[in-house]
Structures are given as structure tokens and as C-alpha cells.
Short mmCIF file of C-alpha atoms in Angstrom, two decimals:
data_model
loop_
_atom_site.label_atom_id
_atom_site.label_comp_id
_atom_site.label_asym_id
_atom_site.label_seq_id
_atom_site.Cartn_x
_atom_site.Cartn_y
_atom_site.Cartn_z
CA MET H 6 -47.54 201.66 -105.40
CA VAL H 7 -44.16 199.87 -105.34
CA SER H 8 -43.95 197.64 -102.37
CA PRO H 9 -41.18 198.46 -99.81
CA LEU H 10 -39.78 195.01 -100.22
CA ALA H 11 -39.42 195.44 -103.99
CA VAL H 12 -37.65 198.66 -103.46
CA ALA H 13 -35.37 197.01 -100.77
CA ALA H 14 -34.68 194.18 -103.34
CA MET H 15 -33.62 196.61 -106.00
CA ALA H 16 -31.38 198.35 -103.48
CA VAL H 17 -29.73 194.87 -102.61
CA VAL H 18 -29.17 194.18 -106.32
CA LEU H 19 -27.57 197.61 -106.83
CA ALA H 20 -25.30 196.94 -103.89
CA VAL H 21 -24.31 193.58 -105.28
CA CYS H 22 -23.46 195.26 -108.70
CA VAL H 23 -21.31 197.93 -107.09
CA VAL H 24 -20.13 196.83 -103.64
CA VAL H 25 -19.04 193.21 -104.52
CA PRO H 26 -16.55 193.98 -107.29
CA LEU H 27 -15.36 197.26 -105.84
CA GLY H 28 -15.23 195.85 -102.32
CA ALA H 29 -13.30 192.78 -103.55
CA PHE H 30 -10.78 195.00 -105.36
CA ALA H 31 -10.43 197.29 -102.24
CA TRP H 32 -9.76 194.27 -100.04
CA ILE H 33 -7.12 192.88 -102.42
CA ALA H 34 -5.39 196.21 -102.97
CA THR H 35 -5.13 197.03 -99.26
CA ARG H 36 -3.68 193.69 -98.07
CA ARG H 37 -0.28 194.05 -96.30
CA ASN H 38 2.54 191.61 -95.89
CA ALA H 39 4.51 190.87 -92.77
CA GLY H 40 6.86 193.87 -93.40
CA GLY H 41 3.83 196.29 -93.76
CA GLY H 42 4.21 196.74 -97.51
CA ARG H 43 1.49 196.03 -100.08
CA ARG H 44 1.05 192.25 -100.42
CA TRP H 45 0.19 192.73 -104.14
CA PRO H 46 1.71 195.95 -105.34
CA GLY H 47 0.32 197.27 -108.65
CA VAL H 48 -2.82 195.08 -108.56
CA TRP H 49 -5.05 198.07 -109.42
CA ARG H 50 -3.58 197.79 -112.97
CA ALA H 51 -5.25 194.44 -113.53
CA PHE H 52 -8.62 195.64 -112.17
CA TRP H 53 -8.77 198.54 -114.56
CA ALA H 54 -7.41 196.43 -117.42
CA GLY H 55 -10.31 194.01 -116.79
CA ALA H 56 -12.83 197.00 -116.89
CA LEU H 57 -11.25 198.21 -120.13
CA ALA H 58 -11.46 194.62 -121.70
CA PHE H 59 -15.29 194.51 -121.12
CA THR H 60 -15.76 198.11 -122.43
CA ALA H 61 -13.73 197.39 -125.59
CA SER H 62 -15.17 193.97 -126.33
CA GLN H 63 -18.81 194.79 -125.51
CA TRP H 64 -19.79 198.52 -125.58
CA LEU H 65 -17.40 199.40 -128.39
CA THR H 66 -17.58 196.11 -130.43
CA GLN H 67 -20.12 193.43 -129.95
CA ILE H 68 -23.18 195.54 -128.87
CA PRO H 69 -22.91 198.02 -131.75
CA LEU H 70 -22.42 195.20 -134.22
CA MET H 71 -25.43 193.21 -132.82
CA THR H 72 -27.56 196.35 -132.68
CA PHE H 73 -26.83 198.09 -135.92
CA VAL H 74 -24.92 195.80 -138.26
CA VAL H 75 -26.44 192.24 -137.80
CA PRO H 76 -30.14 193.38 -138.21
CA ALA H 77 -29.17 194.83 -141.53
CA LEU H 78 -27.93 191.49 -142.89
CA GLY H 79 -31.33 190.05 -143.62
CA ALA H 80 -33.90 188.08 -141.54
CA ASP H 81 -32.13 184.64 -142.11
CA VAL H 82 -28.67 185.75 -141.26
CA SER H 83 -29.63 188.03 -138.37
CA GLY H 84 -32.02 185.48 -137.02
CA PHE H 85 -29.19 182.92 -136.97
CA LEU H 86 -26.58 185.28 -135.36
CA LEU H 87 -29.02 186.57 -132.75
CA SER H 88 -30.35 183.06 -131.83
CA GLY H 89 -29.71 182.01 -128.27
CA PRO H 90 -27.11 179.34 -128.85
CA VAL H 91 -25.13 181.41 -131.39
CA ALA H 92 -25.26 184.59 -129.28
CA SER H 93 -24.10 182.63 -126.26
CA TYR H 94 -20.86 181.68 -127.87
CA THR H 95 -20.51 184.94 -129.69
CA ALA H 96 -20.43 186.79 -126.32
CA GLY H 97 -17.66 184.34 -125.24
CA LEU H 98 -15.75 184.90 -128.48
CA PHE H 99 -15.81 188.72 -128.14
CA GLU H 100 -15.24 188.97 -124.46
CA GLU H 101 -12.43 186.28 -124.29
CA THR H 102 -10.62 187.79 -127.29
CA GLY H 103 -10.84 191.20 -125.61
CA ARG H 104 -9.53 189.61 -122.44
CA LEU H 105 -6.56 188.06 -124.17
CA VAL H 106 -5.59 191.12 -126.13
CA VAL H 107 -5.77 193.53 -123.04
CA MET H 108 -3.68 191.10 -120.89
CA LEU H 109 -1.07 190.84 -123.69
CA LEU H 110 -0.90 194.69 -123.98
CA LEU H 111 -1.30 195.90 -120.43
CA LEU H 112 -0.27 192.96 -118.06
CA LYS H 113 3.14 192.11 -119.49
CA ALA H 114 4.82 192.12 -116.08
CA PHE H 115 1.70 191.17 -114.06
CA HIS H 116 1.40 187.40 -114.25
CA ARG H 117 0.38 186.48 -110.70
CA TRP H 118 -2.65 184.50 -109.83
CA ILE H 119 -4.17 187.44 -107.98
CA ASP H 120 -3.78 189.65 -111.23
CA GLY H 121 -6.07 187.11 -113.05
CA VAL H 122 -8.55 187.23 -110.11
CA THR H 123 -8.54 191.03 -109.96
CA PHE H 124 -8.79 191.34 -113.74
CA GLY H 125 -11.98 189.29 -113.54
CA PHE H 126 -13.44 191.52 -110.73
CA GLY H 127 -12.74 194.55 -113.02
CA HIS H 128 -14.34 192.86 -116.18
CA GLY H 129 -17.37 191.47 -114.27
CA GLY H 130 -17.66 194.53 -112.20
CA ILE H 131 -18.03 197.07 -114.91
CA GLU H 132 -20.37 194.68 -116.77
CA ALA H 133 -22.58 194.43 -113.56
CA ILE H 134 -22.52 198.22 -113.08
CA THR H 135 -23.41 199.24 -116.56
CA LEU H 136 -25.83 196.45 -117.52
CA VAL H 137 -27.71 195.90 -114.22
CA GLY H 138 -26.67 198.54 -111.71
CA LEU H 139 -27.67 201.54 -113.74
CA THR H 140 -30.98 199.83 -114.44
CA MET H 141 -31.60 199.45 -110.69
CA VAL H 142 -30.72 203.08 -110.20
CA ASN H 143 -33.45 203.98 -112.69
CA ASN H 144 -35.89 201.68 -111.17
CA LEU H 145 -35.28 203.04 -107.69
CA VAL H 146 -35.88 206.65 -108.92
CA LEU H 147 -39.07 205.66 -110.64
CA ALA H 148 -40.26 203.76 -107.64
CA VAL H 149 -39.71 206.64 -105.33
CA LEU H 150 -41.63 208.94 -107.72
CA ILE H 151 -44.51 206.41 -107.96
CA ASN H 152 -44.83 206.12 -104.24
CA ALA H 153 -44.57 210.00 -103.94
CA GLY H 154 -47.45 210.43 -106.24
CA GLN H 155 -45.39 211.93 -109.03
CA TRP H 156 -45.84 209.22 -111.64
CA PRO H 157 -48.52 211.20 -113.73
CA THR H 158 -45.92 213.80 -114.44
CA ILE H 159 -43.32 211.31 -115.48
CA ALA H 160 -45.76 209.30 -117.63
CA ALA H 161 -46.93 212.40 -119.47
CA ALA H 162 -43.38 212.70 -120.86
CA LEU H 163 -43.28 209.09 -122.19
CA PRO H 164 -45.18 207.18 -124.85
CA GLN H 165 -48.32 205.69 -123.33
CA GLU H 166 -47.27 202.15 -123.97
CA THR H 167 -43.84 202.60 -122.46
CA ALA H 168 -45.26 204.40 -119.43
CA ASP H 169 -47.80 201.56 -118.86
CA GLN H 170 -45.12 198.94 -119.20
CA LEU H 171 -42.88 200.60 -116.70
CA PHE H 172 -45.55 201.13 -114.18
CA THR H 173 -46.82 197.56 -114.46
CA ALA H 174 -43.34 196.03 -114.15
CA LEU H 175 -42.34 198.13 -111.16
CA THR H 176 -45.64 197.69 -109.22
CA THR H 177 -46.30 193.99 -109.90
CA THR H 178 -42.86 192.29 -110.13
CA PRO H 179 -42.21 190.27 -107.03
CA PRO H 180 -39.28 191.29 -104.78
CA ALA H 181 -37.68 187.83 -105.32
CA THR H 182 -37.60 188.41 -109.06
CA PHE H 183 -35.44 191.49 -108.54
CA LEU H 184 -33.19 189.55 -106.26
CA LEU H 185 -32.52 186.93 -108.89
CA ALA H 186 -30.88 189.58 -110.89
CA GLY H 187 -28.31 190.05 -108.10
CA VAL H 188 -27.73 186.20 -107.99
CA GLU H 189 -27.19 186.23 -111.83
CA ARG H 190 -24.53 189.00 -111.45
CA LEU H 191 -22.73 187.09 -108.78
CA SER H 192 -22.58 184.04 -111.06
CA ALA H 193 -21.42 186.24 -113.96
CA ILE H 194 -18.69 187.83 -111.99
CA SER H 195 -17.48 184.41 -110.90
CA LEU H 196 -17.32 183.31 -114.49
CA HIS H 197 -15.24 186.32 -115.44
CA VAL H 198 -12.80 185.66 -112.73
CA ALA H 199 -12.45 182.02 -113.80
CA CYS H 200 -11.94 182.92 -117.42
CA SER H 201 -9.43 185.63 -116.54
CA VAL H 202 -7.34 183.16 -114.55
CA ILE H 203 -7.50 180.60 -117.44
CA VAL H 204 -6.41 183.19 -120.04
CA LEU H 205 -3.56 184.61 -117.80
CA ALA H 206 -2.35 181.03 -117.14
CA GLY H 207 -2.23 180.38 -120.77
CA ILE H 208 -0.09 183.43 -121.30
CA VAL H 209 2.27 182.38 -118.42
CA HIS H 210 2.63 178.97 -119.92
CA ARG H 211 2.86 179.95 -123.60
CA ARG H 212 -0.46 178.20 -124.42
CA LYS H 213 -2.42 181.38 -125.24
CA ALA H 214 -4.53 179.83 -128.11
CA LEU H 215 -5.53 176.76 -125.93
CA ALA H 216 -6.39 178.89 -122.98
CA TRP H 217 -8.38 181.28 -125.06
CA LEU H 218 -10.34 178.37 -126.63
CA VAL H 219 -11.09 176.89 -123.21
CA ALA H 220 -12.30 180.25 -121.98
CA VAL H 221 -14.58 180.84 -124.99
CA VAL H 222 -16.06 177.39 -124.62
CA LEU H 223 -16.61 177.82 -120.89
CA HIS H 224 -18.08 181.34 -121.24
CA GLY H 225 -20.36 180.34 -124.04
CA SER H 226 -21.48 177.09 -122.31
CA VAL H 227 -22.52 178.79 -119.17
CA ASN H 228 -24.43 181.32 -121.16
CA LEU H 229 -26.12 178.47 -123.06
CA LEU H 230 -27.12 176.81 -119.85
CA ALA H 231 -29.19 179.87 -118.99
CA VAL H 232 -30.59 180.16 -122.51
CA LEU H 233 -31.66 176.53 -122.83
CA GLY H 234 -33.02 176.40 -119.31
CA LEU H 235 -35.36 179.36 -120.03
CA ALA H 236 -36.18 177.88 -123.45
CA ALA H 237 -37.17 174.59 -121.78
CA GLY H 238 -39.59 176.30 -119.42
CA TRP H 239 -37.53 176.07 -116.26
CA PRO H 240 -38.53 178.57 -113.52
CA ALA H 241 -36.14 181.53 -113.27
CA LEU H 242 -35.34 180.40 -109.71
CA LEU H 243 -34.08 177.01 -111.00
CA VAL H 244 -32.03 178.58 -113.76
CA GLU H 245 -30.33 180.91 -111.29
CA ALA H 246 -29.78 178.11 -108.77
CA ALA H 247 -28.04 176.19 -111.66
CA LEU H 248 -25.76 179.15 -112.41
CA ALA H 249 -25.03 179.67 -108.74
CA ALA H 250 -23.94 176.01 -108.48
CA VAL H 251 -21.69 176.58 -111.54
CA ALA H 252 -20.22 179.67 -109.79
CA VAL H 253 -19.46 177.77 -106.59
CA ALA H 254 -17.66 174.99 -108.66
CA LEU H 255 -15.70 177.72 -110.48
CA TRP H 256 -14.51 179.29 -107.25
CA PHE H 257 -13.20 175.89 -106.07
CA GLY H 258 -11.35 175.68 -109.35
CA ILE H 259 -9.99 179.23 -109.10
CA ALA H 260 -8.68 178.41 -105.68
CA ARG H 261 -6.98 175.25 -106.72
CA VAL H 262 -5.11 176.53 -109.74
CA ARG H 263 -2.85 178.84 -107.82
CA GLY H 264 -0.22 176.26 -108.53
CA TRP H 265 -0.39 177.07 -112.20
CA PHE H 266 1.41 180.32 -111.41
CA SER H 267 5.00 179.65 -110.25
CA GLN H 268 4.90 182.65 -107.80
CA PRO H 269 1.25 183.47 -107.26
CA ASP H 270 1.98 186.06 -104.58
CA ALA H 271 5.34 187.38 -105.56
CA PRO H 272 5.89 191.02 -106.43
CA VAL H 273 5.76 191.85 -110.03
CA ARG H 274 9.01 192.59 -111.81
CA ALA H 275 8.19 196.25 -112.25
CA PHE H 276 8.07 196.71 -108.50
CA ALA H 277 10.90 194.37 -107.52
CA ALA H 278 14.24 195.78 -106.35
CA PRO H 279 16.88 195.59 -108.97
CA PRO H 280 19.62 193.02 -108.42
CA PRO H 281 23.01 194.22 -107.03
CA PRO H 282 25.56 195.04 -109.79
CA GLN H 283 28.01 192.19 -110.49
CA SER H 284 31.78 192.89 -110.67
CA PRO H 285 33.31 191.84 -114.01
CA LEU H 286 36.49 190.77 -112.12
CA PRO H 287 36.87 187.19 -110.93
#
């Protein structure tokens, strides 16, 4: 039987993956200014652009390459490319390149600080939902079936080894271990917001290559922290605590760099009223 606490923990992680990014976006999108209008008109564009950036850079590019192409390159090459340190920075390379390209193509008139923040919620949100949220949905369904006595029917449709692994994982994993997945997603979303603000600031200040490089290094280094911590035998709780500390530091940085954007809360040009016509006469 799957313990009720484990089921509750899985539900909490699912809520983190879905409610946090979508809730943050809804809060930003519904803010009003003193006149009753939208405080940040058009901010939905940045959110969906961020979701597109993750989909293009991961699901359509890196994941197929790492799954189908790299293993065919031979044991030495594939072992190097799939090693923890290299994979850490490869993820940063793909995702930050996708982030930059999508911003250049879709956010030409959306250069506010809030657009960078919202882009990060879109990027990190779709990652959380597809990589962890859907897994939690599957786990919850299986947990309900196990507790309802329906597992033999499900197990009969699976290979014996797979069925045994699933059953053991769901019935023996401590609730706290499931909750750590939620902490990890909060840290990842924070990283995506920070990298989005950095890349957008680089576009605003015509320092795209430098901002892209900083984002790649930051992204890869945070990934590497987790990889090296686990390789060194750190408890999972300590690794996630370290990532959470990095996330807190990133949010302090995100809040402090609003000054990098000359008008962080101004309406975007596409939604601003046109200037009055000027008479050609003196």
C-alpha cells in the first residue's frame, strides 16, 4: 500500500509544478495600474514565448539528439557527451541559445524587466509540468490503483521487472523524497527566471553574446553543483538545500537588476498610444 503521506507529497509536488508557474503568470497578467488598466499589457506573450523556448531547445532538439544520435557515436564519444559535467553545460548551451533566439524573434517590442521574469516562468513552468508534473500524475494514478487493490490487473499488462520496480518505488519511497522533487523544481524555475532576465538585459544593452555566455555558465554551473554533490555522496536533502540557497540568491539578484531596464514597468511600444501628429509649419 502507498502511504497517505506519500500520496499527499506527490500531490504537493504536482501542485508546485502547475500552480506556481501558472499562478505567478496569472498574478502578473492581472495586475492593474492606478487608472484601472493592465499594469503590464501583453505580458502573456513573454510567458508563451518562454514555454516555446523550452519546447524547441529540449523536446525538439537536445532530448532527441541525446537519446538517438549521441548513443550511436560510439562508447567513448557518447560516454563523454553524456557525462555529468558535460551534460550540465550542454543543457545550458541548448536552453540559453533557444532562449536568446526566441526572445530576438518574438519579444522585439517586449523589453521590460517583467517580460524577462514572465519568460522565465513560462520556460521553467513547461519544463516542470512535462518533466515532473506528468510523472506525478502517473504516480498518483498508480498509487490509487494500488490502494484500491487493482495493482494485479495493471501489473499483468507490464513486464515483470518493470511492474516490480514501480510497485517497490511507490510503496517504499519516503514522502520527504517526493517532496524534494518539488524543491528541485522551485530552484529550477528560479534559475530560468534569472537566466531570462540576464539574456533580455543583454538584448536591451546590445550585449547579446556576453549575456548569452553568462547565462550558459550560470545554468551549467548550477546543474553541475547538483551533479557533483550527488557524485560526492551528499544526501539528497543537502543537495536540494544547496540548490534552494542558490535560488534565494538568484531572486535577490533578479529584484536588484530592475535598473538594468530603463523603463521596467512602462507599456510596450506595441500597446502605447501613438504620438500626436506634428505640423510641418513653423
